């Protein structure tokens, strides 16, 4: 190895200077330490580098080569990293394990891998193989760093390393063929220039082919070429000390090929990308290392799926946490029975936001896992929203019903309302308010329904309306009944005062006419009430019953004991004490008092059976009501034929006897008056 002295412009110093200025962005981290342990801090470090949200917009590069061949120096120059460089004065290996650093102002994760001279030292070939596996599974470009004088040393450490790399690659990507390409970039150091690069390149390529051919390949991969898996690129750098200016210039040129996207010779081709989203790199690499460490077969598809599961769960959890926070804000008001204005819009926003958050980060992972976890997330979201939706419906239902009742009460205030219209309007408004509210609360993509709740609301509204209508009908029937009583009062009295055989005809005529009018009044009103046919039938029956009972009450009043006795007395007096011209009689002795008395008495007694039963002469006037119906408003049994009887047999006899006594008194008085006139 050439002795290099007094190198003061190494990346180590530069790195420390930069570090002080831009916090975190060029910090390095030992991802695998001397004990071969993977760091728990990579994920945090990727965050500190500002790469967590880079998605696929980042690259990974690793370096390979013997110890102290200027690898760290090169990386620091190319990427502005801060890897340790060997201190000339102490001459010891500086890079232990694997270090990683973010490229300065580049979305590149650079891995500095421990020098691989184990083969020469006869130690730790194990780590060599493991770090090769690890680097291949995660890097797009492997920089193979070697001195010019190492080229052609087929037995040298580098070639041993490359053999390892090829073997490992076949294991990893053998089956997937060309879908996973990696670039091997050979950087020939201390190129003096005597041998042109093309020659060095040819020598190296030939060596590589030889190694490839000598690999023990599985039979199914026997025909695979090196070029099926690797792209090769070669470059040379002048001597860092002897040709310092040219060295620096060439490094700058090489750096451009890592930086300038889309330019000729750009090295990070998309085909090399391992398609691990930046926020999953730490988990992925740790998983890979664990597999490598335990000497398990490295199954990349499984690793990617595991990674996807882990990350999709994490991303989902983050989205869910934020979502739950939002949803919680409306939980209380809904539970307290409030109808939350714009709840649907809120829920839709929370849900879309959560899904968008999930999609943004998770969609980069394994499609199947992403979709499965998305369905899980969606189910979680909806199971949180569903109680809010149902609560909102319940609260809507309650408030709509209350409003409906209030509106009916309001509408029925005063006298000039149309009951049917009031109910119809309130009903329509209630259904509309509920439907609008329910539709607002609906979230697209769910299977939520509100129609059932509407039906139950409608039913309750109908029940309230029915009750109101019943009350109103009751009120109306009472009013009609009152008017009816007024109408029949005088005519019935008149008829019953003129006790004639067709007395009941008059009474029933009045009854029928008034009832007809009442029924017409009822029907006119009932139309606007939206009463059912059934209700009309029942109301009319009630009305007729009430009317009949009102008539009976009037008749009872007119046939109460003192009244009927009075009527009989008057009737008798009119016939016995007055002559046919209505002139008061003065009895003379020759008058036939007995005959006159008997006639008047018999005629009067005829009235008792007339009054005792409602019975018109004209049978067409006979009225009848069904007896079986029970008045729904009074719940009393009703026996129509019994109501035709004004007084019973016993009562009739009692009245007759009472009247006879009265009549006898008149007779005696008449007799006395003749005696008195004789005596004068
Ligand atoms: P590493 O072990 O491969 O990472 O090598 P380092 O980067 O730590 O460098 C080891 C020594 O080689 C240091 O003293 C560097 O100054 C020196 N060095 C770095 N690059 C070159 C180079 O291109 N040519 C020569 N001759 N020396 C170099
Ligand atoms: Mg080093």
XYZ file of C-alpha atoms and ligand atoms in Angstrom:
709
model
C 0.000 0.000 0.000
C 1.340 3.456 -0.761
C 2.249 5.442 2.275
C 0.194 8.516 2.558
C 1.265 11.261 4.833
C -0.096 14.487 6.129
C -3.570 14.257 4.694
C -5.320 17.163 6.317
C -8.198 17.584 3.939
C -10.006 14.411 4.725
C -13.730 13.988 4.979
C -13.514 13.347 8.660
C -12.713 16.973 9.366
C -15.137 18.249 6.786
C -17.856 16.128 8.279
C -17.382 17.544 11.708
C -17.509 21.065 10.438
C -20.733 20.436 8.534
C -22.171 18.646 11.475
C -21.995 21.719 13.620
C -23.918 23.755 11.101
C -26.764 21.577 9.900
C -28.112 19.680 12.844
C -28.817 16.035 12.255
C -28.654 16.046 8.512
C -25.123 14.581 8.252
C -24.961 12.662 11.494
C -23.679 9.155 11.054
C -24.841 6.086 12.845
C -23.286 2.689 13.390
C -26.125 0.444 12.274
C -24.213 -2.760 13.014
C -21.625 -2.670 15.746
C -18.544 -4.796 16.603
C -20.837 -7.221 18.376
C -22.874 -7.531 15.194
C -25.873 -6.003 16.886
C -28.287 -3.917 14.853
C -28.932 -0.460 16.248
C -32.370 0.336 17.659
C -31.918 3.963 16.604
C -31.945 3.797 12.824
C -35.584 4.724 12.484
C -35.101 7.816 14.631
C -31.951 8.680 12.729
C -33.739 8.461 9.376
C -36.221 10.894 10.831
C -33.407 13.213 11.933
C -31.962 13.023 8.434
C -35.312 14.223 7.175
C -35.795 11.168 4.985
C -38.710 9.529 6.753
C -41.276 10.940 4.329
C -39.165 10.520 1.204
C -41.207 7.505 0.043
C -39.212 5.948 -2.776
C -37.403 9.182 -3.459
C -34.101 8.140 -1.933
C -31.202 5.858 -2.784
C -28.924 3.466 -0.981
C -25.301 2.906 -1.817
C -22.711 0.719 -0.079
C -18.981 0.398 -0.400
C -16.855 -2.743 -0.409
C -13.154 -3.250 -0.402
C -10.009 -4.038 1.533
C -9.090 -2.142 4.619
C -7.430 1.224 4.295
C -8.006 1.580 0.597
C -9.532 5.024 1.052
C -13.173 3.902 1.054
C -14.300 6.248 3.787
C -12.273 9.042 2.220
C -14.027 8.452 -1.108
C -17.504 8.318 0.383
C -16.955 11.553 2.288
C -15.770 13.221 -0.915
C -18.606 11.877 -3.065
C -21.503 12.312 -0.713
C -20.362 14.827 1.897
C -20.663 12.157 4.569
C -18.775 12.151 7.853
C -17.283 8.686 8.095
C -14.127 8.246 10.103
C -10.934 8.118 8.118
C -7.867 6.330 9.318
C -5.529 8.475 11.261
C -2.134 8.062 9.577
C -0.290 8.365 12.808
C -2.037 5.435 14.430
C -2.755 3.215 11.455
C -5.586 1.155 12.753
C -8.790 -0.043 11.294
C -11.407 2.607 11.814
C -14.570 1.158 10.354
C -16.039 -1.541 12.499
C -19.293 -3.132 11.469
C -21.431 -1.009 9.190
C -21.941 2.714 9.395
C -24.536 4.773 7.669
C -24.734 8.448 6.877
C -27.012 10.630 4.848
C -25.441 12.258 1.805
C -25.179 16.006 2.222
C -28.052 17.681 0.351
C -28.851 14.355 -1.268
C -31.548 11.794 -0.497
C -28.940 9.086 -0.271
C -28.206 6.666 2.531
C -24.564 5.734 2.306
C -23.223 2.604 3.973
C -19.572 2.276 4.892
C -18.860 -1.390 5.366
C -16.001 -2.725 7.458
C -12.979 -3.553 5.384
C -12.895 -7.113 4.209
C -9.448 -8.372 4.801
C -10.648 -11.164 7.004
C -9.827 -13.583 4.258
C -6.215 -12.543 4.308
C -6.118 -12.498 8.051
C -7.940 -15.821 8.076
C -10.603 -14.473 10.379
C -14.182 -13.393 10.239
C -15.172 -14.525 6.792
C -18.499 -14.852 8.417
C -18.977 -11.130 8.685
C -17.844 -10.688 5.101
C -20.627 -12.928 3.867
C -23.206 -11.412 6.129
C -22.413 -7.846 5.224
C -22.517 -8.796 1.530
C -25.960 -10.290 1.945
C -27.137 -7.329 3.903
C -25.775 -4.799 1.411
C -27.176 -6.587 -1.620
C -30.626 -6.856 -0.100
C -30.763 -3.120 0.517
C -28.392 -1.248 -1.808
C -28.811 -0.119 -5.366
C -25.144 0.374 -5.989
C -22.184 -1.486 -4.529
C -18.993 0.472 -4.907
C -16.116 -1.965 -5.172
C -13.045 -0.061 -4.139
C -9.571 -1.340 -5.078
C -6.044 -0.164 -5.772
C -4.912 -0.281 -9.312
C -2.220 -2.761 -8.383
C -4.878 -5.125 -7.053
C -6.399 -5.486 -10.519
C -5.573 -8.837 -12.002
C -4.670 -10.359 -8.680
C -7.246 -13.012 -9.202
C -6.506 -14.654 -5.920
C -6.689 -11.402 -4.019
C -9.102 -10.435 -1.310
C -11.356 -8.526 -3.707
C -12.026 -11.444 -5.888
C -12.860 -13.591 -2.918
C -15.298 -10.940 -1.846
C -16.883 -10.758 -5.288
C -17.353 -14.469 -5.321
C -19.205 -14.135 -2.077
C -21.314 -11.347 -3.506
C -22.282 -13.375 -6.554
C -23.167 -16.428 -4.543
C -25.218 -14.463 -2.145
C -26.967 -12.705 -4.986
C -27.984 -15.970 -6.583
C -29.526 -17.017 -3.302
C -31.359 -13.752 -2.885
C -32.490 -12.871 -6.363
C -31.796 -16.000 -8.364
C -35.410 -16.851 -8.942
C -36.639 -13.331 -9.575
C -34.250 -13.076 -12.519
C -33.590 -9.655 -13.881
C -36.268 -7.866 -11.935
C -33.757 -7.027 -9.221
C -30.627 -5.541 -10.674
C -27.718 -4.120 -8.786
C -24.938 -1.930 -10.089
C -21.372 -2.909 -9.304
C -19.301 0.225 -9.589
C -15.596 -0.502 -9.627
C -13.489 2.419 -8.489
C -9.818 1.904 -9.226
C -7.730 3.985 -6.847
C -4.288 5.430 -7.385
C -4.616 5.021 -11.116
C -1.257 6.025 -12.436
C -2.434 6.084 -16.025
C 0.116 3.815 -17.640
C -2.507 1.145 -18.102
C -5.625 2.723 -19.632
C -8.891 2.230 -17.824
C -10.231 0.181 -20.741
C -7.553 -2.409 -20.173
C -8.137 -2.518 -16.451
C -11.837 -2.845 -17.142
C -11.255 -5.730 -19.548
C -9.069 -7.524 -17.017
C -11.622 -7.054 -14.265
C -14.511 -8.162 -16.498
C -12.661 -11.275 -17.516
C -11.937 -12.053 -13.862
C -15.590 -11.528 -12.981
C -16.675 -13.897 -15.749
C -14.287 -16.450 -14.517
C -15.603 -16.167 -11.011
C -19.161 -16.357 -12.298
C -18.426 -19.489 -14.283
C -16.710 -21.111 -11.335
C -19.757 -20.604 -9.098
C -21.609 -23.752 -8.149
C -25.017 -22.678 -9.439
C -28.221 -24.566 -8.816
C -29.279 -26.502 -11.942
C -32.293 -24.350 -12.710
C -30.020 -21.275 -12.740
C -27.206 -22.922 -14.654
C -27.639 -20.756 -17.758
C -27.985 -17.456 -16.006
C -25.440 -14.826 -16.917
C -23.749 -12.334 -14.660
C -25.440 -9.640 -16.740
C -28.841 -11.048 -15.798
C -28.327 -9.654 -12.317
C -25.613 -7.035 -12.428
C -24.736 -3.972 -14.361
C -21.038 -3.203 -14.306
C -19.442 0.222 -14.326
C -15.778 1.173 -14.045
C -13.998 4.325 -13.134
C -10.511 5.255 -12.033
C -9.216 7.941 -9.693
C -5.746 9.451 -9.806
C -3.371 9.271 -6.857
C -4.694 11.364 -4.058
C -1.303 12.661 -2.989
C 0.780 12.530 -6.118
C -1.918 13.965 -8.341
C -4.042 15.749 -5.797
C -5.647 18.250 -8.203
C -6.635 15.647 -10.742
C -7.831 13.406 -7.928
C -10.137 16.121 -6.652
C -11.357 16.935 -10.162
C -12.167 13.300 -10.942
C -13.956 12.873 -7.639
C -16.099 15.870 -8.526
C -16.891 14.303 -11.901
C -17.804 11.015 -10.282
C -19.967 12.826 -7.742
C -21.972 14.367 -10.573
C -22.944 10.900 -11.752
C -24.586 10.289 -8.391
C -26.296 13.670 -8.329
C -27.442 14.739 -11.765
C -30.622 12.879 -12.490
C -31.465 12.290 -16.090
C -27.950 13.041 -17.301
C -25.815 10.661 -19.307
C -24.008 8.301 -16.946
C -26.381 8.855 -14.004
C -25.817 5.891 -11.736
C -28.974 5.542 -9.623
C -31.167 3.932 -12.270
C -34.747 3.169 -11.123
C -34.223 -0.513 -11.927
C -31.765 -0.799 -9.026
C -34.201 0.513 -6.401
C -35.204 -2.067 -3.803
C -38.651 -0.440 -3.455
C -38.637 -0.157 0.304
C -40.394 3.074 1.353
C -38.041 5.311 3.312
C -40.149 5.084 6.465
C -39.773 1.306 6.363
C -36.046 1.105 5.690
C -35.069 0.771 9.359
C -37.520 -2.028 10.061
C -36.634 -3.752 6.806
C -32.882 -3.604 7.362
C -33.221 -4.810 10.908
C -35.298 -7.734 9.699
C -32.773 -8.557 7.018
C -29.932 -8.415 9.490
C -31.769 -10.633 11.929
C -32.309 -13.233 9.208
C -28.682 -12.954 8.152
C -27.470 -13.271 11.723
C -29.487 -16.373 12.452
C -28.272 -17.881 9.167
C -31.781 -18.332 7.955
C -32.495 -18.319 4.266
C -33.090 -14.747 3.353
C -36.523 -14.724 1.803
C -36.976 -11.212 0.496
C -40.675 -11.470 -0.460
C -41.439 -12.606 3.088
C -39.299 -9.825 4.473
C -41.166 -7.305 2.377
C -44.484 -8.671 3.514
C -43.416 -8.592 7.160
C -42.229 -5.065 6.637
C -45.531 -4.164 5.020
C -47.487 -5.663 7.891
C -45.463 -3.832 10.461
C -45.484 -0.509 8.709
C -49.102 -0.648 7.556
C -50.099 -1.398 11.147
C -48.033 1.536 12.369
C -49.349 3.906 9.725
C -52.870 2.724 10.379
C -52.436 3.234 14.124
C -51.248 6.788 13.603
C -54.171 7.563 11.316
C -56.554 5.923 13.764
C -55.222 7.848 16.752
C -55.782 11.181 15.075
C -59.161 10.042 13.853
C -60.238 8.872 17.305
C -59.228 12.215 18.745
C -61.532 13.923 16.256
C -64.383 11.503 16.715
C -64.178 11.833 20.498
C -65.003 15.521 20.265
C -68.555 14.759 19.152
C -69.134 11.665 21.255
C -70.288 13.533 24.324
C -72.795 15.861 22.658
C -74.305 12.944 20.779
C -74.535 10.868 23.932
C -76.080 13.834 25.717
C -78.900 13.705 23.194
C -77.906 16.631 21.031
C -78.394 16.695 17.292
C -74.945 17.787 16.160
C -75.109 20.218 13.276
C -73.053 18.994 10.301
C -72.036 15.740 11.986
C -72.124 13.889 8.670
C -69.736 16.341 7.036
C -67.409 16.043 10.024
C -67.493 12.266 9.988
C -66.878 12.159 6.257
C -63.898 14.472 6.672
C -62.357 12.525 9.529
C -62.808 9.311 7.622
C -61.384 10.621 4.356
C -58.488 12.271 6.184
C -57.625 9.064 7.995
C -57.789 7.037 4.785
C -55.738 9.595 2.906
C -53.131 9.589 5.629
C -53.014 5.819 5.501
C -52.951 5.665 1.713
C -50.227 8.255 1.410
C -47.759 6.220 3.443
C -49.023 2.666 3.273
C -49.760 2.391 -0.430
C -46.023 2.105 -1.092
C -45.926 -1.238 0.664
C -46.846 -4.732 -0.453
C -50.155 -4.315 -2.267
C -51.950 -7.228 -0.672
C -50.967 -6.265 2.854
C -51.762 -2.632 2.188
C -55.243 -3.509 0.959
C -55.932 -5.906 3.820
C -54.853 -3.454 6.488
C -56.826 -0.733 4.766
C -59.965 -2.815 5.044
C -59.196 -3.347 8.738
C -58.695 0.366 9.229
C -61.894 1.159 7.424
C -63.788 -1.274 9.627
C -62.288 0.381 12.703
C -63.205 3.836 11.477
C -66.737 2.829 10.680
C -67.242 1.011 13.938
C -66.311 4.233 15.716
C -68.545 6.352 13.529
C -71.505 4.022 13.547
C -72.573 4.762 17.156
C -72.340 8.477 16.391
C -74.554 8.008 13.375
C -77.067 5.904 15.296
C -76.995 8.371 18.195
C -77.614 11.236 15.827
C -80.579 9.366 14.334
C -81.991 8.657 17.764
C -81.598 12.283 18.805
C -83.089 13.490 15.545
C -86.009 11.166 16.092
C -86.583 12.545 19.584
C -86.303 16.210 18.697
C -88.425 15.802 15.594
C -91.169 14.193 17.649
C -91.021 16.925 20.289
C -91.135 19.613 17.622
C -94.041 17.844 16.002
C -96.015 17.817 19.255
C -95.204 21.470 19.917
C -96.284 22.436 16.444
C -99.596 20.635 16.806
C -100.221 22.302 20.159
C -99.319 25.652 18.645
C -101.514 25.080 15.622
C -104.522 24.099 17.725
C -104.423 27.314 19.712
C -107.376 29.635 19.127
C -110.584 28.782 17.274
C -109.861 29.342 13.631
C -107.626 26.436 12.838
C -108.109 23.619 10.437
C -107.124 20.573 12.413
C -106.384 18.410 9.385
C -104.149 21.052 7.880
C -102.275 21.654 11.126
C -101.505 17.964 11.468
C -100.634 17.517 7.815
C -98.211 20.435 7.858
C -96.505 19.358 11.058
C -96.264 15.796 9.819
C -94.647 16.806 6.545
C -92.178 19.060 8.277
C -91.266 16.360 10.772
C -90.529 13.766 8.107
C -88.583 16.280 6.046
C -86.462 17.457 8.966
C -85.655 13.909 9.946
C -84.869 12.746 6.424
C -82.649 15.741 5.750
C -80.793 15.282 9.019
C -80.403 11.563 8.535
C -79.144 11.966 4.993
C -76.635 14.528 6.152
C -75.307 12.111 8.740
C -74.882 9.338 6.221
C -71.335 8.412 5.181
C -70.787 7.122 1.666
C -69.310 3.664 1.464
C -70.979 2.405 4.602
C -74.031 0.231 4.743
C -75.769 2.426 7.256
C -79.516 2.868 6.936
C -81.876 5.396 8.426
C -85.135 4.390 6.770
C -86.090 2.065 9.617
C -85.757 4.882 12.117
C -87.884 7.094 9.870
C -90.570 4.438 9.761
C -90.641 4.196 13.536
C -90.770 7.988 13.801
C -93.624 8.089 11.310
C -95.463 5.540 13.378
C -95.079 7.573 16.549
C -96.103 10.733 14.753
C -99.151 8.928 13.487
C -99.991 7.774 17.002
C -99.706 11.313 18.337
C -101.802 12.639 15.469
C -104.392 9.948 16.086
C -104.596 10.838 19.750
C -104.951 14.516 18.911
C -107.629 13.743 16.355
C -109.478 11.670 18.882
C -109.373 14.535 21.365
C -110.462 16.962 18.713
C -113.261 14.702 17.588
C -114.389 14.344 21.174
C -114.431 18.110 21.530
C -116.326 18.478 18.298
C -118.910 15.854 19.200
C -119.441 17.517 22.561
C -120.056 20.805 20.824
C -122.437 19.274 18.333
C -124.235 17.570 21.198
C -124.622 20.853 23.010
C -126.106 22.501 19.931
C -128.352 19.551 19.386
C -129.736 19.840 22.914
C -130.443 23.474 22.365
C -132.213 22.769 19.108
C -134.578 20.117 20.431
C -135.327 21.669 23.783
C -138.224 23.974 22.900
C -139.937 21.968 20.168
C -139.910 18.821 22.341
C -141.355 20.730 25.282
C -144.099 22.088 23.055
C -144.950 18.679 21.668
C -145.065 17.088 25.071
C -147.228 19.850 26.454
C -149.856 19.161 23.841
C -150.601 15.631 24.746
C -152.158 14.205 21.632
C -151.961 10.673 20.214
C -149.424 11.863 17.559
C -147.433 13.706 20.213
C -144.406 11.426 19.666
C -144.530 12.014 15.926
C -143.722 15.655 16.533
C -140.988 14.844 19.003
C -139.323 12.322 16.676
C -139.620 14.653 13.701
C -137.712 17.322 15.575
C -135.223 14.732 16.742
C -134.586 13.446 13.244
C -134.215 16.875 11.715
C -131.800 18.058 14.361
C -129.793 14.879 14.220
C -129.527 15.121 10.482
C -128.133 18.611 10.816
C -125.669 17.445 13.483
C -124.482 14.567 11.373
C -123.916 16.891 8.436
C -121.907 19.211 10.655
C -119.809 16.316 11.874
C -119.101 14.971 8.404
C -118.068 18.357 7.106
C -115.530 18.727 9.914
C -114.389 15.129 9.845
C -113.315 15.531 6.235
C -110.669 18.092 7.158
C -109.597 16.015 10.164
C -108.625 13.207 7.883
C -110.770 10.900 9.942
C -110.889 7.352 8.715
C -114.073 5.740 7.509
C -114.010 3.581 10.583
C -113.665 6.583 12.841
C -116.548 8.271 11.073
C -118.762 5.268 11.591
C -117.896 5.137 15.253
C -118.207 8.901 15.748
C -121.582 9.003 14.032
C -122.786 6.130 16.161
C -121.683 8.040 19.233
C -123.324 11.171 18.007
C -126.627 9.370 17.402
C -126.443 7.731 20.791
C -125.713 11.041 22.463
C -128.511 12.697 20.557
C -130.925 10.008 21.574
C -129.796 10.253 25.171
C -130.201 14.014 25.040
C -133.733 13.507 23.787
C -134.391 11.019 26.517
C -133.049 13.425 29.095
C -135.382 16.068 27.771
C -138.270 13.608 27.897
C -137.310 12.585 31.424
C -137.306 16.212 32.412
C -140.737 16.659 30.887
C -142.092 13.535 32.493
C -140.643 13.889 35.953
C -143.267 13.219 38.638
C -144.382 16.765 39.446
C -144.254 17.727 35.771
C -146.291 14.815 34.499
C -148.762 15.142 37.377
C -149.051 18.786 36.472
C -149.619 17.901 32.850
C -152.303 15.365 33.784
C -153.940 17.836 36.126
C -153.974 20.563 33.535
C -155.389 18.174 30.981
C -158.085 17.068 33.365
C -158.885 20.594 34.506
C -159.169 21.784 30.921
C -161.833 19.160 30.355
C -163.623 19.175 33.729
C -163.498 22.784 34.905
C -163.838 24.396 31.499
C -166.450 23.813 28.882
C -165.746 23.186 25.210
C -165.439 26.941 24.644
C -162.867 27.187 27.419
C -165.203 28.985 29.732
C -164.964 28.016 33.442
C -167.863 25.888 34.498
C -170.166 26.786 37.328
C -171.819 23.611 38.386
C -175.556 23.649 38.843
C -177.457 20.947 40.643
C -179.042 19.663 37.453
C -175.619 19.272 35.843
C -174.398 15.716 35.345
C -171.183 16.142 37.200
C -170.594 12.422 37.365
C -170.583 11.913 33.612
C -168.453 14.957 32.969
C -166.050 13.881 35.669
C -165.809 10.379 34.338
C -165.232 11.572 30.800
C -162.532 14.038 31.781
C -160.902 11.486 34.051
C -160.898 8.722 31.460
C -159.569 11.020 28.782
C -156.763 12.085 31.111
C -155.962 8.592 32.222
C -155.548 7.694 28.536
C -152.513 9.969 28.566
C -150.614 7.743 30.953
C -150.056 4.927 28.446
C -149.395 7.580 25.744
C -146.585 9.111 27.753
C -145.233 5.846 29.040
C -143.725 4.777 25.739
C -142.131 6.652 22.841
C -144.313 5.451 20.070
C -145.270 7.516 17.019
C -148.483 7.009 15.101
C -146.591 7.115 11.818
C -144.387 4.060 12.032
C -141.995 5.617 9.491
C -140.944 8.020 12.178
C -139.923 5.265 14.539
C -136.257 5.631 15.400
C -133.965 2.883 16.374
C -130.345 2.438 17.324
C -128.242 -0.684 17.626
C -128.050 -1.716 21.237
C -124.874 -3.703 21.272
C -122.503 -0.846 20.607
C -120.835 0.608 23.600
C -120.324 4.334 23.544
C -116.534 4.625 23.139
C -116.565 7.966 24.909
C -118.612 6.953 27.932
C -118.131 3.205 27.907
C -121.680 2.654 29.047
C -123.831 -0.242 28.020
C -126.728 0.783 25.893
C -130.079 -0.968 25.547
C -132.139 0.883 22.984
C -135.569 -0.742 23.445
C -135.367 0.046 27.154
C -134.962 3.704 26.300
C -138.275 3.738 24.505
C -140.008 3.122 27.812
C -140.632 6.423 29.535
C -142.160 4.842 32.584
C -142.809 1.381 33.773
C -146.063 -0.347 34.538
C -145.632 0.199 38.259
C -144.808 3.813 37.670
C -147.898 4.149 35.487
C -150.107 2.709 38.224
C -148.505 4.975 40.775
C -149.145 7.999 38.554
C -152.704 6.864 37.891
C -153.371 6.536 41.597
C -151.832 9.864 42.354
C -153.872 11.483 39.624
C -157.043 9.755 40.733
C -156.612 11.313 44.144
C -156.174 14.717 42.554
C -159.175 14.155 40.311
C -161.287 12.957 43.218
C -160.444 16.164 45.018
C -161.681 18.139 42.021
C -164.867 16.071 42.003
C -165.519 16.697 45.648
C -164.814 20.336 45.167
C -167.293 20.462 42.236
C -169.929 18.677 44.266
C -169.392 21.066 47.117
C -169.753 24.051 44.900
C -173.260 22.893 43.797
C -174.280 22.247 47.373
C -173.031 25.669 48.220
C -174.993 27.256 45.383
C -178.161 25.446 46.555
C -177.558 26.618 50.047
C -177.337 30.227 48.956
P -10.695 2.919 4.508
O -10.193 2.089 5.583
O -10.814 2.133 3.231
O -11.985 3.579 4.855
O -9.622 4.065 4.209
P -9.591 5.522 4.754
O -10.513 6.377 3.999
O -9.719 5.524 6.232
O -8.148 5.921 4.325
C -7.016 5.214 4.753
C -5.775 6.017 4.446
O -5.589 6.159 3.078
C -5.878 7.431 4.982
O -4.678 7.834 5.553
C -6.179 8.257 3.767
O -5.660 9.557 3.856
C -5.470 7.522 2.660
N -6.075 7.691 1.365
C -7.348 7.983 1.132
N -7.601 8.010 -0.190
C -6.446 7.736 -0.794
C -6.062 7.621 -2.173
O -6.848 7.773 -3.089
N -4.745 7.302 -2.410
C -3.869 7.097 -1.401
N -2.653 6.786 -1.735
N -4.184 7.227 -0.121
C -5.467 7.524 0.187
Mg -13.104 3.351 6.537
